[in-house]
Coordinates of C-alpha atoms in Angstrom, one line a residue:
Chain W
X190 CA -109.9 -41.4 50.4
X191 CA -107.5 -41.7 53.3
X192 CA -108.8 -43.3 56.5
X193 CA -108.5 -41.9 59.9
X194 CA -105.4 -44.1 60.7
X195 CA -103.7 -43.0 57.5
X196 CA -104.3 -39.4 58.3
X197 CA -103.0 -39.9 61.9
X198 CA -99.9 -41.7 60.5
X199 CA -99.3 -38.8 58.1
X200 CA -99.6 -36.3 60.9
X201 CA -97.1 -38.3 63.1
X202 CA -94.7 -38.5 60.2
X203 CA -94.9 -34.9 59.5
X204 CA -94.4 -34.0 63.2
X205 CA -91.4 -36.3 63.3
X206 CA -89.9 -34.6 60.2
X207 CA -90.5 -31.1 61.6
X208 CA -88.8 -32.0 64.8
X209 CA -85.9 -34.0 63.3
X210 CA -82.3 -33.3 63.9
X211 CA -80.1 -31.1 61.7
X212 CA -76.4 -31.8 61.0
X213 CA -75.6 -28.7 63.1
X214 CA -77.5 -30.1 66.1
X215 CA -75.0 -33.0 66.1
X216 CA -72.3 -30.6 67.1
X217 CA -74.1 -29.8 70.4
X218 CA -74.2 -33.5 71.6
X219 CA -71.6 -34.9 73.9
X220 CA -68.6 -36.4 72.0
X221 CA -69.7 -40.0 72.7
X222 CA -73.3 -39.5 71.5
X223 CA -72.1 -37.6 68.5
X224 CA -69.9 -40.5 67.4
X225 CA -72.8 -42.9 67.8
X226 CA -75.2 -40.6 65.8
X227 CA -72.6 -40.3 63.0
X228 CA -72.3 -44.1 63.0
X229 CA -76.1 -44.4 62.9
X230 CA -76.2 -42.0 59.9
X231 CA -73.8 -44.2 58.1
X232 CA -75.4 -47.5 59.0
X233 CA -78.9 -46.0 58.8
X234 CA -79.9 -47.8 62.0
X235 CA -78.4 -49.6 65.0
X236 CA -79.9 -52.0 67.5
X237 CA -79.5 -51.5 71.2
X238 CA -76.8 -54.2 71.8
X239 CA -74.7 -52.8 68.9
X240 CA -75.2 -49.3 70.3
X241 CA -73.9 -50.5 73.7
X242 CA -71.0 -52.3 72.0
X243 CA -70.0 -49.1 70.1
X244 CA -70.3 -47.0 73.3
X245 CA -68.0 -49.5 75.2
X246 CA -65.4 -49.2 72.4
X247 CA -65.1 -45.4 72.9
X248 CA -62.3 -43.9 74.9
X249 CA -63.1 -43.8 78.6
X250 CA -63.5 -40.0 78.7
X251 CA -66.2 -40.1 76.0
X252 CA -68.0 -43.2 77.2
X253 CA -71.5 -42.9 78.8
X254 CA -72.7 -45.2 81.6
X255 CA -75.6 -47.5 80.7
X256 CA -77.9 -45.3 82.7
X257 CA -76.7 -42.1 81.0
X258 CA -76.9 -43.8 77.6
X259 CA -80.5 -45.0 78.2
X260 CA -81.4 -41.5 79.4
X261 CA -79.9 -39.9 76.4
X262 CA -81.7 -42.3 74.0
X263 CA -85.0 -41.6 75.7
X264 CA -84.4 -37.9 75.5
X265 CA -83.4 -38.0 71.8
X266 CA -86.3 -40.2 71.0
X267 CA -88.7 -37.9 72.8
X268 CA -87.6 -35.0 70.8
X269 CA -87.8 -37.0 67.5
X270 CA -84.1 -36.8 66.8
X271 CA -84.1 -40.6 66.9
X272 CA -86.9 -43.0 66.1
X273 CA -87.2 -46.2 68.0
X274 CA -88.8 -49.4 67.0
X275 CA -89.3 -52.0 69.7
X276 CA -88.4 -51.7 73.4
X277 CA -85.5 -52.6 75.7
X278 CA -82.8 -54.9 74.4
X279 CA -84.6 -55.4 71.2
X280 CA -85.0 -51.7 70.3
X281 CA -83.7 -50.5 67.0
X282 CA -82.7 -46.8 66.7
X283 CA -82.6 -44.6 63.6
X284 CA -81.6 -41.0 63.2
X285 CA -84.5 -38.8 62.1
X286 CA -83.1 -35.9 60.0
X287 CA -85.2 -32.7 59.8
X288 CA -86.8 -32.2 56.5
X289 CA -85.0 -29.8 54.1
X290 CA -86.9 -26.7 54.4
X291 CA -88.7 -25.2 51.3
X292 CA -88.6 -21.6 50.3
X293 CA -90.5 -19.0 52.3
X294 CA -91.1 -16.9 49.1
X295 CA -94.7 -16.2 48.3
X296 CA -96.2 -19.1 46.2
X297 CA -97.1 -16.7 43.4
X298 CA -93.5 -16.3 42.5
X299 CA -93.1 -20.1 42.1
X300 CA -96.3 -20.4 40.1
X301 CA -95.0 -17.7 37.7
X302 CA -91.6 -19.4 37.5
X303 CA -93.3 -22.7 36.8
X304 CA -95.4 -21.2 34.0
X305 CA -92.4 -19.6 32.4
X306 CA -90.3 -22.8 32.6
X307 CA -93.1 -24.9 31.3
X308 CA -93.3 -22.7 28.1
X309 CA -89.5 -22.8 27.7
X310 CA -88.5 -24.9 24.7
X311 CA -86.2 -27.8 25.5
Chain J
X221 CA -69.7 -49.4 59.0
X222 CA -70.0 -49.6 55.2
X223 CA -66.6 -50.3 53.7
X224 CA -66.9 -47.5 51.1
X225 CA -65.5 -44.2 52.1
X226 CA -67.3 -40.9 51.7
X227 CA -65.2 -38.0 50.5
X228 CA -66.9 -34.6 50.5
X229 CA -65.4 -31.7 48.5
X230 CA -66.1 -28.3 49.9
X231 CA -65.3 -24.7 49.3
X232 CA -66.8 -21.8 51.2
X233 CA -67.0 -19.6 48.1
X234 CA -68.0 -20.3 44.5
X235 CA -65.6 -20.5 41.5
X236 CA -62.8 -22.4 43.4
X237 CA -62.8 -25.2 40.9
X238 CA -64.6 -27.7 43.2
X239 CA -66.5 -29.6 40.6
X240 CA -63.6 -29.8 38.3
X241 CA -61.3 -31.2 41.0
X242 CA -64.0 -33.6 42.2
X243 CA -64.6 -35.0 38.8
X244 CA -60.9 -35.4 38.1
X245 CA -60.1 -37.0 41.5
X246 CA -63.0 -39.4 41.0
X247 CA -61.7 -40.3 37.5
X248 CA -58.2 -40.9 38.8
X249 CA -59.6 -43.2 41.5
X250 CA -61.5 -45.1 38.9
X251 CA -58.4 -45.4 36.7
X252 CA -56.6 -46.8 39.7
X253 CA -59.1 -49.6 39.7
X254 CA -61.4 -48.4 42.4
X255 CA -65.2 -48.5 42.3
X256 CA -66.2 -44.9 42.5
X257 CA -69.5 -43.0 42.7
X258 CA -69.9 -39.2 42.3
X259 CA -73.0 -37.5 43.6
X260 CA -73.9 -34.0 42.5
X261 CA -75.5 -32.8 45.7
X262 CA -75.4 -29.2 44.4
X263 CA -79.1 -29.4 43.7
X264 CA -79.6 -25.7 43.3
X265 CA -76.9 -25.2 40.7
X266 CA -75.8 -28.6 39.3
X267 CA -72.8 -28.7 36.9
X268 CA -70.5 -31.6 37.4
X269 CA -72.4 -33.7 34.8
X270 CA -70.9 -31.6 32.1
X271 CA -67.4 -32.8 32.9
X272 CA -68.7 -36.4 32.3
X273 CA -70.2 -35.5 29.0
X274 CA -73.9 -35.4 30.1
X275 CA -76.4 -32.7 29.0
X276 CA -80.1 -32.3 29.6
X277 CA -81.1 -34.4 26.6
X278 CA -78.8 -37.3 27.5
X279 CA -79.7 -37.2 31.2
X280 CA -81.9 -40.1 32.4
X281 CA -83.0 -40.4 36.0
X282 CA -81.5 -37.9 38.5
X283 CA -81.1 -37.4 42.2
X284 CA -84.2 -35.3 42.1
X285 CA -86.2 -38.2 40.8
X286 CA -85.0 -40.3 43.6
X287 CA -85.7 -37.7 46.2
X288 CA -89.3 -37.4 44.9
X289 CA -89.8 -41.1 45.0
X290 CA -89.9 -41.6 41.3
X291 CA -87.0 -44.1 41.1
X292 CA -84.5 -46.1 43.1
X293 CA -81.2 -44.3 43.7
X294 CA -79.3 -46.9 41.6
X295 CA -81.5 -46.1 38.7
X296 CA -80.2 -42.6 38.7
X297 CA -76.6 -43.8 38.5
X298 CA -75.1 -43.0 35.1
X299 CA -72.4 -45.6 34.3
X300 CA -69.6 -43.4 33.0
X301 CA -67.5 -46.4 32.1
X302 CA -70.1 -47.6 29.7
X303 CA -70.8 -44.2 28.2
X304 CA -67.4 -42.6 28.2
X305 CA -67.9 -41.2 24.7
X306 CA -65.3 -39.9 22.2
X307 CA -63.6 -37.1 24.2
X308 CA -59.9 -37.9 24.5
X309 CA -59.8 -37.8 28.2
X310 CA -63.1 -39.4 29.1
X311 CA -62.5 -42.2 26.6
X312 CA -59.9 -43.5 29.0
X313 CA -62.6 -44.3 31.5
X314 CA -64.2 -46.9 29.2
X315 CA -64.8 -50.1 31.2
X316 CA -64.0 -48.4 34.5
X317 CA -66.3 -48.6 37.5
X318 CA -67.4 -45.0 37.8
X319 CA -71.0 -43.8 38.3
X320 CA -72.4 -40.3 38.3
X321 CA -75.6 -39.5 40.1
X322 CA -76.5 -36.2 38.5
X323 CA -78.8 -33.5 39.8
X324 CA -81.5 -32.4 37.4
X325 CA -80.7 -29.4 35.2
X326 CA -84.4 -28.9 34.4
X327 CA -85.5 -25.5 35.7
X328 CA -88.8 -26.9 37.0
X329 CA -87.1 -29.7 39.0
X330 CA -84.7 -27.2 40.6
X331 CA -87.5 -24.9 41.5
X332 CA -89.6 -27.8 42.9
X333 CA -86.7 -28.7 45.3
X334 CA -86.3 -25.0 46.3
X335 CA -90.0 -24.5 46.8
X336 CA -91.0 -27.7 48.6
X337 CA -87.8 -29.0 50.2
X338 CA -87.5 -32.8 50.6
X339 CA -86.9 -35.6 53.1
X340 CA -83.3 -35.4 54.2
X341 CA -83.5 -39.0 55.6
X342 CA -84.1 -40.1 52.0
X343 CA -81.0 -38.3 50.8
X344 CA -78.9 -40.0 53.4
X345 CA -80.5 -43.3 52.7
X346 CA -79.7 -42.9 49.0
X347 CA -76.1 -42.2 49.6
X348 CA -75.6 -45.2 51.9
X349 CA -77.6 -47.4 49.5
X350 CA -75.3 -46.4 46.6
X351 CA -72.2 -47.5 48.6
X352 CA -73.8 -50.9 49.4
X353 CA -75.5 -51.7 46.1
X354 CA -72.7 -50.5 43.8
X355 CA -70.1 -51.9 46.2
X356 CA -68.2 -48.6 46.1
X357 CA -64.8 -48.0 47.4
X358 CA -65.3 -44.3 47.3
X359 CA -68.3 -42.0 47.1
X360 CA -67.4 -38.4 46.2
X361 CA -70.0 -35.7 47.1
X362 CA -69.9 -32.4 45.2
X363 CA -71.9 -29.8 47.1
X364 CA -73.0 -26.2 46.8
X365 CA -70.4 -23.7 47.9
X366 CA -70.7 -22.3 51.4
X367 CA -72.7 -24.0 54.2
X368 CA -76.2 -25.2 53.3
X369 CA -78.2 -28.2 54.5
X370 CA -76.7 -30.6 51.9
X371 CA -73.2 -29.4 52.7
X372 CA -73.7 -29.9 56.4
X373 CA -75.1 -33.4 56.0
X374 CA -72.3 -34.4 53.7
X375 CA -69.8 -33.2 56.2
X376 CA -71.5 -35.1 59.0
X377 CA -71.3 -38.4 57.1
X378 CA -67.9 -38.1 55.6
X379 CA -64.7 -40.0 56.3
X380 CA -62.6 -37.4 54.5
X381 CA -63.3 -33.8 53.7
X382 CA -61.3 -31.9 51.1
X383 CA -61.6 -28.1 51.5
X384 CA -60.6 -26.2 48.4
X385 CA -59.5 -22.6 48.7
X386 CA -57.8 -20.0 46.6
X387 CA -55.0 -18.0 48.1
X388 CA -57.4 -15.1 48.6
X389 CA -58.4 -13.4 51.8
X390 CA -62.1 -13.9 51.2
X391 CA -61.5 -17.7 50.7
X392 CA -59.3 -17.9 53.7
X393 CA -61.8 -16.3 56.1
X394 CA -64.6 -18.5 54.7
X395 CA -62.5 -21.6 55.0
X396 CA -62.0 -21.0 58.7
X397 CA -65.8 -21.4 59.0
X398 CA -65.9 -24.7 57.1
X399 CA -63.0 -26.1 59.0
X400 CA -64.6 -25.2 62.3
X401 CA -67.9 -26.8 61.3
X402 CA -66.1 -30.0 60.1
X403 CA -64.2 -30.2 63.4
X404 CA -67.3 -29.8 65.5
X405 CA -68.9 -32.7 63.6
X406 CA -65.9 -34.9 64.2
X407 CA -64.9 -35.5 60.5
X408 CA -62.1 -38.1 60.8
X409 CA -59.8 -36.6 58.2
X410 CA -59.6 -33.2 56.7
X411 CA -57.2 -31.8 54.0
X412 CA -56.8 -28.5 52.3
X413 CA -56.2 -28.1 48.6
X414 CA -55.1 -24.7 47.3
X415 CA -56.4 -24.1 43.8
X416 CA -55.6 -21.4 41.2
X417 CA -52.2 -20.7 42.8
X418 CA -50.1 -18.1 40.9
X419 CA -46.6 -19.3 39.9
X420 CA -44.9 -16.5 41.8
X421 CA -46.4 -17.6 45.1
X422 CA -44.1 -18.8 47.8
X423 CA -45.8 -22.2 48.2
X424 CA -43.7 -23.3 51.2
X425 CA -44.7 -20.1 53.0
X426 CA -48.4 -20.5 52.2
X427 CA -48.4 -24.1 53.2
X428 CA -46.9 -23.4 56.5
X429 CA -49.2 -20.5 57.1
X430 CA -52.4 -22.4 56.2
X431 CA -51.4 -25.5 58.1
X432 CA -50.8 -23.4 61.2
X433 CA -54.0 -21.4 60.8
X434 CA -56.3 -24.3 60.1
X435 CA -54.5 -27.1 61.8
X436 CA -55.0 -29.4 58.7
X437 CA -52.5 -30.5 56.1
X438 CA -52.3 -28.8 52.7
X439 CA -52.4 -31.8 50.3
X440 CA -51.4 -29.8 47.2
X441 CA -51.3 -26.7 45.1
X442 CA -53.1 -26.6 41.8
X443 CA -51.7 -24.0 39.5
X444 CA -53.8 -21.3 37.9
X445 CA -53.7 -22.1 34.2
X446 CA -55.2 -20.8 31.0
X447 CA -55.1 -24.3 29.5
X448 CA -57.7 -25.5 32.0
X449 CA -59.8 -22.5 31.3
X450 CA -59.5 -23.2 27.6
X451 CA -60.7 -26.8 28.3
X452 CA -64.0 -25.1 29.4
X453 CA -65.3 -28.3 31.1
X454 CA -65.4 -30.1 27.7
X455 CA -63.3 -33.0 29.0
X456 CA -61.6 -34.3 32.1
X457 CA -58.4 -32.3 32.0
X458 CA -56.2 -34.7 34.0
X459 CA -57.0 -37.4 31.5
X460 CA -56.8 -35.4 28.3
X461 CA -53.6 -33.6 29.3
X462 CA -51.9 -36.1 31.7
X463 CA -48.5 -34.5 31.5
X464 CA -49.7 -30.9 32.3
X465 CA -48.5 -29.5 35.6
X466 CA -52.2 -29.2 36.8
X467 CA -52.7 -32.9 36.1
X468 CA -49.5 -33.9 37.8
X469 CA -50.5 -31.9 40.9
X470 CA -54.0 -33.5 40.8
X471 CA -52.6 -37.0 40.6
X472 CA -50.4 -36.3 43.6
X473 CA -53.5 -35.2 45.6
X474 CA -55.4 -38.3 44.3
X475 CA -52.6 -40.5 45.4
X476 CA -52.5 -38.9 48.9
X477 CA -56.3 -39.3 49.3
X478 CA -56.3 -43.0 48.1
X479 CA -53.5 -43.7 50.5
X480 CA -55.4 -42.4 53.5
X481 CA -56.3 -45.1 56.0

């Protein structure tokens, strides 16, 4: 039987997944942040110094100041589009993609389909 | 960034020949000595496995197993080079570094994904892990036609996107949507590939028109051919009929893709 901490962790994970980012949300970010999010998707995670390094390598018109970058990271983390482990210079960021939604069809339809598929010879 | 490049193959509508072209491009890349992975991300209607000689009875672990936490992604990678079989074309892949990650063709597995959804972070993690663990030069992603969640993710993480369209007004209008989305997600390289082109078409005119309309290069024209229809996905056509005009056109596209920096 799951303990209270397990249940809380499950609840947090499920909240994170419900509020995660979709690929289309990336399109609404500023060009600089979008590039970094794309990089994070490919690398799976980036630490803060590397994030700053990548930001500094962007063309001047896409670059964010440290203050703006920190603000954007806080905002993205608060809305669960990023997850952060650690604080400050030692923080590691990871993109949190929204769970692929399931069907909204009534469950009876799926049960019936399952039954039919189960009986189907291979 | 991972050294392997991700190439997504898209079409806005079904029936454009997307899976066939993906499988043949991947095979040509493997023949050229590259380490290549192919992921069937068309979880709702998988099909590319047929071109690699797989069927439900031969299929081991699948992408669905990985997404449901039943195996590691590498365990779902079917080594085509070690299981190339007797078909004339596929036999040429013996010993090549080509892996297919199939989606399950079992009805219950498909319905489970549709009903319950899955963790998208896991799908992305699987794709990136494949590149690292199999040390891939290229990872080809075959997706469902149109724009769905897998398609959008694959666009967002791609280095190159190949948009396939037929010279048909429905395809052309839909392609505009795909191209817009890819642009808004900053895909570094995008090329168009015209498939099922009738011989009487003025290719130079179409190329100029499409390039102006979509602001992306047309990498090739694949002819409409009964020979390919007759092949009926039984083999990899560009390997079984290498001198056919379809295969020559495909090799030209493969060359252009592999030459992209």
